[in-house]
Amino acid sequence: MYENNETKPVGTEDLKQHAVRVFAPATVANMICGFDVLGFAVDRPGDEVLMERVSRPGVRIRSIVGDQGRLPLDAEKNTVSASVALLLRHLNLQDEIGLEIDLTKHMPIGSGLGSSSASTVAGLVAANYLLGDPLSKQELMPFCVEGERLACGFGHADNVAPALMGGITLIRGYEPLDIIELPVPEELAAGIVFPQVDVPTRDARQLIRQHVPLKDAAQQWGNIAGLVAGLYRSDYDLIGRSMQDVLIEPTRAILIPEFYEMKRIAQDVGVLSFGISGSGPSVVAISKGIEAATRATDRIQEHLFTCGIDSLKYVSRVNRKGPILLE
């Protein structure tokens, strides 16, 4: 993809191959203390989009696998096809180019792992590739954000930014959109557990306090600044001390069964920090090295099983690549 900020004009001679398959990764939004401004990508799970160029203009969804029938096939209502259609209109190709999409969901919907953002990113990267890569990743970002707006009513970038860019990202601002890529300490790892309970993103956002005490806000600012400093210095102790959430976690934890017991288990294992991934119900144990993350997820999953709660687990280092072409 192009790394500069100039849009390359697109003509039919620029079109690449007939079809492409793209994988985009799950993400951990907020990084515990950075509500709506921080996030990182993981190796798995993620979603796949197979996109094919066809003669009839327009964007269509041919099939969706793995969603248990929950996602719309209507191209105007599906986040993948709607964001791709926006891209075509931006490039004035809506009457010339036809794209058909097969979406495979490898990650659970409503998990707090950026399910909608992974699908949207995969679709936009696939479309951009088939068009000859006219846009850089930075230029694709606003279309990803619009996909999130359609999915949950608010166009935030804490999931789509790391899914598209890979690594750890900071959203400094939205007007204009300003995405900063942060350094990734070599041994930073994440152990994720998804308790299979339903916590809709819209409901989780509605619980958040609109006004907070200044002392709590100042503590959270300090934590975010400390985390960023820790990433630049690869100071794992500072990273762990900083990844504490005094604003969002106390409210959202109410929606997640056994949250504080899961947190105790993770802390006993010796992880750097533990908290909620995105809006939940997935939880994340941040560790130095894979071993502690693996022990934490194993023990948390065992505890949930004794409580009659099914769960999925994933262990990963921070994914620096972002979306990849599979074919």
C-alpha positions as a Markdown table, in Angstrom:
| # | Residue | x | y | z |
|---|---|---|---|---|
| 1 | Met | 0.0 | 0.0 | 0.0 |
| 2 | Tyr | 1.1 | 3.5 | -0.6 |
| 3 | Glu | 2.8 | 5.2 | 2.4 |
| 4 | Asn | 2.5 | 8.8 | 1.2 |
| 5 | Asn | -0.5 | 11.0 | 1.8 |
| 6 | Glu | -1.3 | 11.5 | -1.9 |
| 7 | Thr | -4.3 | 9.9 | -3.5 |
| 8 | Lys | -3.4 | 8.0 | -6.6 |
| 9 | Pro | -5.9 | 8.5 | -9.5 |
| 10 | Val | -7.7 | 5.3 | -10.4 |
| 11 | Gly | -8.6 | 4.1 | -13.8 |
| 12 | Thr | -9.5 | 0.6 | -15.0 |
| 13 | Glu | -5.9 | 0.1 | -16.2 |
| 14 | Asp | -4.9 | 0.2 | -12.5 |
| 15 | Leu | -7.1 | -2.6 | -11.4 |
| 16 | Lys | -5.2 | -5.6 | -10.0 |
| 17 | Gln | -6.2 | -9.2 | -9.9 |
| 18 | His | -9.8 | -10.6 | -10.2 |
| 19 | Ala | -10.2 | -11.6 | -6.5 |
| 20 | Val | -8.4 | -11.3 | -3.2 |
| 21 | Arg | -8.8 | -12.7 | 0.3 |
| 22 | Val | -7.8 | -10.5 | 3.3 |
| 23 | Phe | -7.5 | -11.3 | 7.0 |
| 24 | Ala | -7.8 | -8.5 | 9.5 |
| 25 | Pro | -7.1 | -9.0 | 13.2 |
| 26 | Ala | -9.0 | -8.6 | 16.4 |
| 27 | Thr | -8.0 | -5.8 | 18.7 |
| 28 | Val | -8.0 | -4.8 | 22.3 |
| 29 | Ala | -9.4 | -1.3 | 22.5 |
| 30 | Asn | -8.7 | 1.1 | 25.4 |
| 31 | Met | -5.6 | -0.8 | 26.7 |
| 32 | Ile | -7.4 | -0.6 | 30.1 |
| 33 | Cys | -6.6 | 3.1 | 30.9 |
| 34 | Gly | -7.0 | 4.7 | 27.5 |
| 35 | Phe | -10.8 | 4.9 | 26.8 |
| 36 | Asp | -11.5 | 5.5 | 23.1 |
| 37 | Val | -7.8 | 6.6 | 22.5 |
| 38 | Leu | -5.6 | 3.5 | 22.7 |
| 39 | Gly | -5.7 | 0.0 | 21.2 |
| 40 | Phe | -3.5 | -2.8 | 20.0 |
| 41 | Ala | -3.9 | -5.7 | 17.5 |
| 42 | Val | -3.5 | -9.4 | 18.3 |
| 43 | Asp | -2.7 | -12.3 | 16.1 |
| 44 | Arg | -6.0 | -14.0 | 16.5 |
| 45 | Pro | -8.9 | -14.2 | 16.2 |
| 46 | Gly | -9.9 | -12.1 | 13.2 |
| 47 | Asp | -12.2 | -12.0 | 10.2 |
| 48 | Glu | -11.7 | -12.8 | 6.5 |
| 49 | Val | -13.1 | -11.1 | 3.4 |
| 50 | Leu | -13.1 | -12.7 | 0.0 |
| 51 | Met | -13.7 | -10.0 | -2.6 |
| 52 | Glu | -14.3 | -10.5 | -6.3 |
| 53 | Arg | -14.5 | -8.0 | -9.0 |
| 54 | Val | -17.5 | -8.5 | -11.3 |
| 55 | Ser | -18.9 | -6.7 | -14.3 |
| 56 | Arg | -22.2 | -5.4 | -12.8 |
| 57 | Pro | -21.4 | -2.1 | -10.9 |
| 58 | Gly | -22.1 | -1.8 | -7.2 |
| 59 | Val | -21.2 | -3.5 | -3.9 |
| 60 | Arg | -23.0 | -6.7 | -2.8 |
| 61 | Ile | -22.7 | -9.2 | 0.0 |
| 62 | Arg | -22.9 | -12.8 | -1.4 |
| 63 | Ser | -22.5 | -14.7 | 1.8 |
| 64 | Ile | -21.7 | -14.4 | 5.5 |
| 65 | Val | -20.4 | -17.4 | 7.4 |
| 66 | Gly | -19.9 | -17.7 | 11.2 |
| 67 | Asp | -22.4 | -15.0 | 12.3 |
| 68 | Gln | -25.3 | -17.3 | 13.2 |
| 69 | Gly | -27.5 | -15.2 | 10.9 |
| 70 | Arg | -27.0 | -12.0 | 13.0 |
| 71 | Leu | -25.5 | -9.8 | 10.3 |
| 72 | Pro | -27.5 | -8.1 | 7.5 |
| 73 | Leu | -26.9 | -9.2 | 3.9 |
| 74 | Asp | -28.4 | -5.9 | 2.8 |
| 75 | Ala | -25.4 | -4.0 | 1.3 |
| 76 | Glu | -26.5 | -0.7 | 2.7 |
| 77 | Lys | -26.8 | -2.0 | 6.2 |
| 78 | Asn | -23.7 | -4.2 | 6.4 |
| 79 | Thr | -20.6 | -2.3 | 7.7 |
| 80 | Val | -18.3 | -4.0 | 5.2 |
| 81 | Ser | -20.2 | -3.3 | 2.1 |
| 82 | Ala | -21.4 | 0.1 | 3.2 |
| 83 | Ser | -17.8 | 1.3 | 3.9 |
| 84 | Val | -16.6 | -0.1 | 0.6 |
| 85 | Ala | -19.4 | 1.7 | -1.2 |
| 86 | Leu | -18.2 | 4.9 | 0.4 |
| 87 | Leu | -14.7 | 4.3 | -0.9 |
| 88 | Leu | -16.0 | 3.7 | -4.4 |
| 89 | Arg | -18.0 | 7.0 | -4.3 |
| 90 | His | -15.0 | 8.8 | -3.0 |
| 91 | Leu | -13.0 | 7.6 | -6.0 |
| 92 | Asn | -15.9 | 8.3 | -8.4 |
| 93 | Leu | -16.0 | 4.6 | -9.4 |
| 94 | Gln | -19.5 | 3.7 | -8.1 |
| 95 | Asp | -20.9 | 3.4 | -11.7 |
| 96 | Glu | -17.9 | 1.6 | -13.1 |
| 97 | Ile | -16.8 | -1.0 | -10.5 |
| 98 | Gly | -18.6 | -4.1 | -9.3 |
| 99 | Leu | -17.5 | -5.9 | -6.1 |
| 100 | Glu | -19.0 | -8.9 | -4.4 |
| 101 | Ile | -18.1 | -10.0 | -0.9 |
| 102 | Asp | -18.0 | -13.3 | 1.0 |
| 103 | Leu | -17.4 | -12.5 | 4.7 |
| 104 | Thr | -16.2 | -15.2 | 7.1 |
| 105 | Lys | -16.4 | -14.4 | 10.8 |
| 106 | His | -13.8 | -16.2 | 12.8 |
| 107 | Met | -14.4 | -14.0 | 15.9 |
| 108 | Pro | -17.5 | -13.7 | 18.0 |
| 109 | Ile | -19.9 | -10.8 | 17.6 |
| 110 | Gly | -20.2 | -8.6 | 20.7 |
| 111 | Ser | -17.1 | -9.9 | 22.2 |
| 112 | Gly | -15.3 | -6.6 | 22.9 |
| 113 | Leu | -12.6 | -7.6 | 20.4 |
| 114 | Gly | -13.5 | -5.4 | 17.6 |
| 115 | Ser | -15.5 | -7.8 | 15.5 |
| 116 | Ser | -17.1 | -5.1 | 13.3 |
| 117 | Ser | -13.8 | -3.3 | 12.8 |
| 118 | Ala | -12.0 | -6.4 | 11.7 |
| 119 | Ser | -14.6 | -7.1 | 9.1 |
| 120 | Thr | -14.6 | -3.5 | 7.9 |
| 121 | Val | -10.9 | -3.2 | 7.7 |
| 122 | Ala | -10.6 | -6.5 | 5.8 |
| 123 | Gly | -13.2 | -5.3 | 3.3 |
| 124 | Leu | -11.6 | -1.9 | 2.7 |
| 125 | Val | -8.1 | -3.3 | 2.4 |
| 126 | Ala | -9.4 | -5.9 | -0.1 |
| 127 | Ala | -11.2 | -3.2 | -2.2 |
| 128 | Asn | -8.3 | -0.9 | -2.1 |
| 129 | Tyr | -6.0 | -3.7 | -3.3 |
| 130 | Leu | -8.3 | -4.6 | -6.2 |
| 131 | Leu | -8.4 | -1.0 | -7.2 |
| 132 | Gly | -4.6 | -0.8 | -7.4 |
| 133 | Asp | -3.9 | 0.6 | -3.9 |
| 134 | Pro | -4.9 | 4.2 | -4.6 |
| 135 | Leu | -5.1 | 5.1 | -0.9 |
| 136 | Ser | -2.6 | 4.8 | 1.9 |
| 137 | Lys | -3.6 | 3.2 | 5.2 |
| 138 | Gln | -4.0 | 6.7 | 6.7 |
| 139 | Glu | -6.3 | 7.7 | 3.9 |
| 140 | Leu | -8.4 | 4.5 | 4.4 |
| 141 | Met | -8.9 | 5.3 | 8.1 |
| 142 | Pro | -11.9 | 7.6 | 7.8 |
| 143 | Phe | -13.8 | 5.0 | 5.8 |
| 144 | Cys | -13.0 | 2.5 | 8.6 |
| 145 | Val | -14.3 | 4.9 | 11.2 |
| 146 | Glu | -17.5 | 5.4 | 9.2 |
| 147 | Gly | -18.0 | 1.6 | 9.3 |
| 148 | Glu | -17.8 | 1.8 | 13.1 |
| 149 | Arg | -20.3 | 4.5 | 13.1 |
| 150 | Leu | -22.8 | 2.3 | 11.2 |
| 151 | Ala | -22.0 | -0.7 | 13.5 |
| 152 | Cys | -22.4 | 1.0 | 16.9 |
| 153 | Gly | -23.6 | 4.5 | 16.4 |
| 154 | Phe | -20.3 | 6.2 | 17.2 |
| 155 | Gly | -17.4 | 6.6 | 14.8 |
| 156 | His | -14.5 | 5.8 | 17.1 |
| 157 | Ala | -11.1 | 4.5 | 16.0 |
| 158 | Asp | -9.7 | 2.6 | 19.0 |
| 159 | Asn | -10.5 | -0.7 | 17.3 |
| 160 | Val | -10.1 | 0.1 | 13.6 |
| 161 | Ala | -6.8 | 2.0 | 13.9 |
| 162 | Pro | -4.8 | -1.0 | 15.3 |
| 163 | Ala | -6.7 | -3.4 | 13.1 |
| 164 | Leu | -5.6 | -1.4 | 10.0 |
| 165 | Met | -2.2 | -0.2 | 11.1 |
| 166 | Gly | -1.1 | -3.1 | 13.3 |
| 167 | Gly | 0.8 | -2.6 | 16.6 |
| 168 | Ile | -0.3 | -0.1 | 19.2 |
| 169 | Thr | -2.1 | 3.1 | 18.2 |
| 170 | Leu | -3.0 | 6.3 | 19.9 |
| 171 | Ile | -5.9 | 8.5 | 18.6 |
| 172 | Arg | -4.8 | 12.0 | 19.5 |
| 173 | Gly | -7.9 | 13.6 | 18.0 |
| 174 | Tyr | -10.8 | 13.2 | 15.6 |
| 175 | Glu | -11.2 | 16.7 | 14.1 |
| 176 | Pro | -9.0 | 16.1 | 12.2 |
| 177 | Leu | -8.4 | 12.4 | 12.6 |
| 178 | Asp | -4.9 | 12.1 | 14.0 |
| 179 | Ile | -3.5 | 8.5 | 14.5 |
| 180 | Ile | -0.1 | 8.0 | 16.1 |
| 181 | Glu | 1.7 | 4.6 | 16.0 |
| 182 | Leu | 3.4 | 3.8 | 19.3 |
| 183 | Pro | 6.4 | 1.5 | 19.9 |
| 184 | Val | 5.7 | -2.1 | 20.8 |
| 185 | Pro | 8.0 | -3.6 | 23.6 |
| 186 | Glu | 9.3 | -6.9 | 22.3 |
| 187 | Glu | 7.9 | -9.1 | 25.1 |
| 188 | Leu | 4.5 | -7.5 | 25.6 |
| 189 | Ala | 1.8 | -10.2 | 25.4 |
| 190 | Ala | -1.9 | -10.5 | 26.0 |
| 191 | Gly | -4.0 | -13.3 | 27.3 |
| 192 | Ile | -7.7 | -12.8 | 26.4 |
| 193 | Val | -10.7 | -14.7 | 27.8 |
| 194 | Phe | -14.2 | -14.2 | 26.2 |
| 195 | Pro | -16.9 | -15.3 | 28.7 |
| 196 | Gln | -19.8 | -16.2 | 26.5 |
| 197 | Val | -22.3 | -13.7 | 27.9 |
| 198 | Asp | -24.0 | -10.9 | 26.0 |
| 199 | Val | -22.8 | -7.3 | 26.7 |
| 200 | Pro | -24.0 | -5.2 | 23.7 |
| 201 | Thr | -21.6 | -2.3 | 22.9 |
| 202 | Arg | -24.4 | 0.3 | 22.9 |
| 203 | Asp | -25.6 | -0.8 | 26.4 |
| 204 | Ala | -22.0 | -0.7 | 27.7 |
| 205 | Arg | -21.5 | 2.8 | 26.5 |
| 206 | Gln | -24.7 | 4.0 | 28.0 |
| 207 | Leu | -23.5 | 3.1 | 31.5 |
| 208 | Ile | -20.5 | 5.3 | 31.3 |
| 209 | Arg | -20.6 | 8.4 | 33.5 |
| 210 | Gln | -20.8 | 11.7 | 31.6 |
| 211 | His | -19.2 | 13.7 | 34.4 |
| 212 | Val | -16.3 | 12.5 | 36.6 |
| 213 | Pro | -14.4 | 14.0 | 39.5 |
| 214 | Leu | -11.4 | 16.1 | 38.5 |
| 215 | Lys | -9.1 | 14.0 | 40.7 |
| 216 | Asp | -10.2 | 10.8 | 38.9 |
| 217 | Ala | -9.7 | 12.4 | 35.5 |
| 218 | Ala | -6.2 | 13.6 | 36.5 |
| 219 | Gln | -5.3 | 10.1 | 37.7 |
| 220 | Gln | -6.4 | 8.6 | 34.4 |
| 221 | Trp | -4.5 | 11.2 | 32.4 |
| 222 | Gly | -1.4 | 10.3 | 34.5 |
| 223 | Asn | -1.9 | 6.6 | 33.7 |
| 224 | Ile | -2.2 | 7.2 | 30.0 |
| 225 | Ala | 0.9 | 9.3 | 30.0 |
| 226 | Gly | 2.7 | 6.8 | 32.1 |
| 227 | Leu | 1.7 | 3.9 | 29.7 |
| 228 | Val | 2.9 | 5.8 | 26.6 |
| 229 | Ala | 6.2 | 6.6 | 28.4 |
| 230 | Gly | 6.5 | 2.9 | 29.4 |
| 231 | Leu | 6.0 | 1.8 | 25.8 |
| 232 | Tyr | 8.7 | 4.1 | 24.6 |
| 233 | Arg | 11.1 | 3.0 | 27.3 |
| 234 | Ser | 10.1 | -0.7 | 27.2 |
| 235 | Asp | 9.7 | -0.3 | 31.0 |
| 236 | Tyr | 7.4 | -3.2 | 31.9 |
| 237 | Asp | 7.0 | -2.1 | 35.5 |
| 238 | Leu | 5.8 | 1.4 | 34.4 |
| 239 | Ile | 3.5 | -0.2 | 31.9 |
| 240 | Gly | 1.9 | -2.3 | 34.6 |
| 241 | Arg | 1.6 | 0.5 | 37.1 |
| 242 | Ser | 0.0 | 2.7 | 34.5 |
| 243 | Met | -2.6 | 0.3 | 33.1 |
| 244 | Gln | -5.2 | 1.0 | 35.7 |
| 245 | Asp | -8.7 | 2.3 | 34.9 |
| 246 | Val | -10.5 | 4.4 | 37.5 |
| 247 | Leu | -13.2 | 5.8 | 35.2 |
| 248 | Ile | -14.7 | 3.1 | 33.0 |
| 249 | Glu | -13.9 | -0.3 | 34.6 |
| 250 | Pro | -15.9 | 0.2 | 37.9 |
| 251 | Thr | -19.1 | 0.6 | 35.9 |
| 252 | Arg | -18.6 | -1.9 | 33.1 |
| 253 | Ala | -17.4 | -4.6 | 35.4 |
| 254 | Ile | -20.9 | -4.8 | 36.7 |
| 255 | Leu | -22.0 | -6.4 | 33.4 |
| 256 | Ile | -19.2 | -9.1 | 33.4 |
| 257 | Pro | -19.8 | -12.1 | 35.7 |
| 258 | Glu | -16.9 | -13.0 | 37.9 |
| 259 | Phe | -14.9 | -10.0 | 36.8 |
| 260 | Tyr | -13.1 | -9.3 | 40.1 |
| 261 | Glu | -12.4 | -12.9 | 40.7 |
| 262 | Met | -10.9 | -13.2 | 37.2 |
| 263 | Lys | -8.8 | -10.1 | 38.0 |
| 264 | Arg | -7.6 | -11.7 | 41.3 |
| 265 | Ile | -6.6 | -14.9 | 39.5 |
| 266 | Ala | -4.6 | -13.0 | 36.9 |
| 267 | Gln | -2.9 | -10.9 | 39.5 |
| 268 | Asp | -1.9 | -14.0 | 41.4 |
| 269 | Val | -0.3 | -15.4 | 38.3 |
| 270 | Gly | 1.9 | -12.2 | 38.1 |
| 271 | Val | 0.6 | -10.4 | 35.0 |
| 272 | Leu | 1.4 | -6.7 | 34.5 |
| 273 | Ser | -2.2 | -5.6 | 34.5 |
| 274 | Phe | -5.8 | -6.9 | 33.9 |
| 275 | Gly | -8.9 | -5.3 | 32.6 |
| 276 | Ile | -11.7 | -5.2 | 30.1 |
| 277 | Ser | -11.1 | -5.4 | 26.4 |
| 278 | Gly | -13.2 | -2.7 | 24.7 |
| 279 | Ser | -16.7 | -2.7 | 26.0 |
| 280 | Gly | -16.4 | -6.3 | 27.2 |
| 281 | Pro | -17.3 | -9.0 | 28.1 |
| 282 | Ser | -13.8 | -10.1 | 27.0 |
| 283 | Val | -11.1 | -9.5 | 29.6 |
| 284 | Val | -7.4 | -9.1 | 29.0 |
| 285 | Ala | -4.3 | -10.0 | 31.0 |
| 286 | Ile | -1.3 | -8.0 | 29.9 |
| 287 | Ser | 2.0 | -9.7 | 30.6 |
| 288 | Lys | 5.7 | -9.6 | 29.9 |
| 289 | Gly | 6.1 | -12.8 | 27.9 |
| 290 | Ile | 3.6 | -15.4 | 26.7 |
| 291 | Glu | 4.0 | -17.7 | 29.7 |
| 292 | Ala | 2.2 | -15.5 | 32.2 |
| 293 | Ala | -0.6 | -14.7 | 29.8 |
| 294 | Thr | -1.1 | -18.4 | 29.0 |
| 295 | Arg | -1.2 | -19.3 | 32.7 |
| 296 | Ala | -3.7 | -16.5 | 33.4 |
| 297 | Thr | -6.1 | -17.5 | 30.6 |
| 298 | Asp | -5.9 | -21.2 | 31.5 |
| 299 | Arg | -6.8 | -20.5 | 35.2 |
| 300 | Ile | -9.5 | -18.0 | 34.4 |
| 301 | Gln | -11.1 | -20.3 | 32.0 |
| 302 | Glu | -11.0 | -23.1 | 34.5 |
| 303 | His | -12.7 | -20.8 | 37.1 |
| 304 | Leu | -15.4 | -19.8 | 34.6 |
| 305 | Phe | -16.1 | -23.5 | 33.8 |
| 306 | Thr | -16.7 | -24.2 | 37.5 |
| 307 | Cys | -19.2 | -21.3 | 37.5 |
| 308 | Gly | -21.1 | -22.8 | 34.5 |
| 309 | Ile | -19.8 | -20.1 | 32.1 |
| 310 | Asp | -18.5 | -21.2 | 28.7 |
| 311 | Ser | -15.5 | -19.2 | 27.4 |
| 312 | Leu | -13.0 | -18.8 | 24.6 |
| 313 | Lys | -9.4 | -17.9 | 25.1 |
| 314 | Tyr | -6.6 | -16.4 | 22.9 |
| 315 | Val | -3.0 | -15.7 | 23.7 |
| 316 | Ser | -0.9 | -13.5 | 21.5 |
| 317 | Arg | 2.0 | -11.0 | 21.3 |
| 318 | Val | 1.0 | -7.6 | 19.9 |
| 319 | Asn | 0.4 | -8.1 | 16.2 |
| 320 | Arg | 2.5 | -5.6 | 14.3 |
| 321 | Lys | 1.4 | -6.5 | 10.8 |
| 322 | Gly | -2.3 | -5.7 | 10.8 |
| 323 | Pro | -4.3 | -7.0 | 7.8 |
| 324 | Ile | -2.7 | -9.5 | 5.5 |
| 325 | Leu | -3.4 | -10.8 | 2.0 |
| 326 | Leu | -4.1 | -14.6 | 2.1 |
| 327 | Glu | -4.4 | -15.0 | -1.6 |
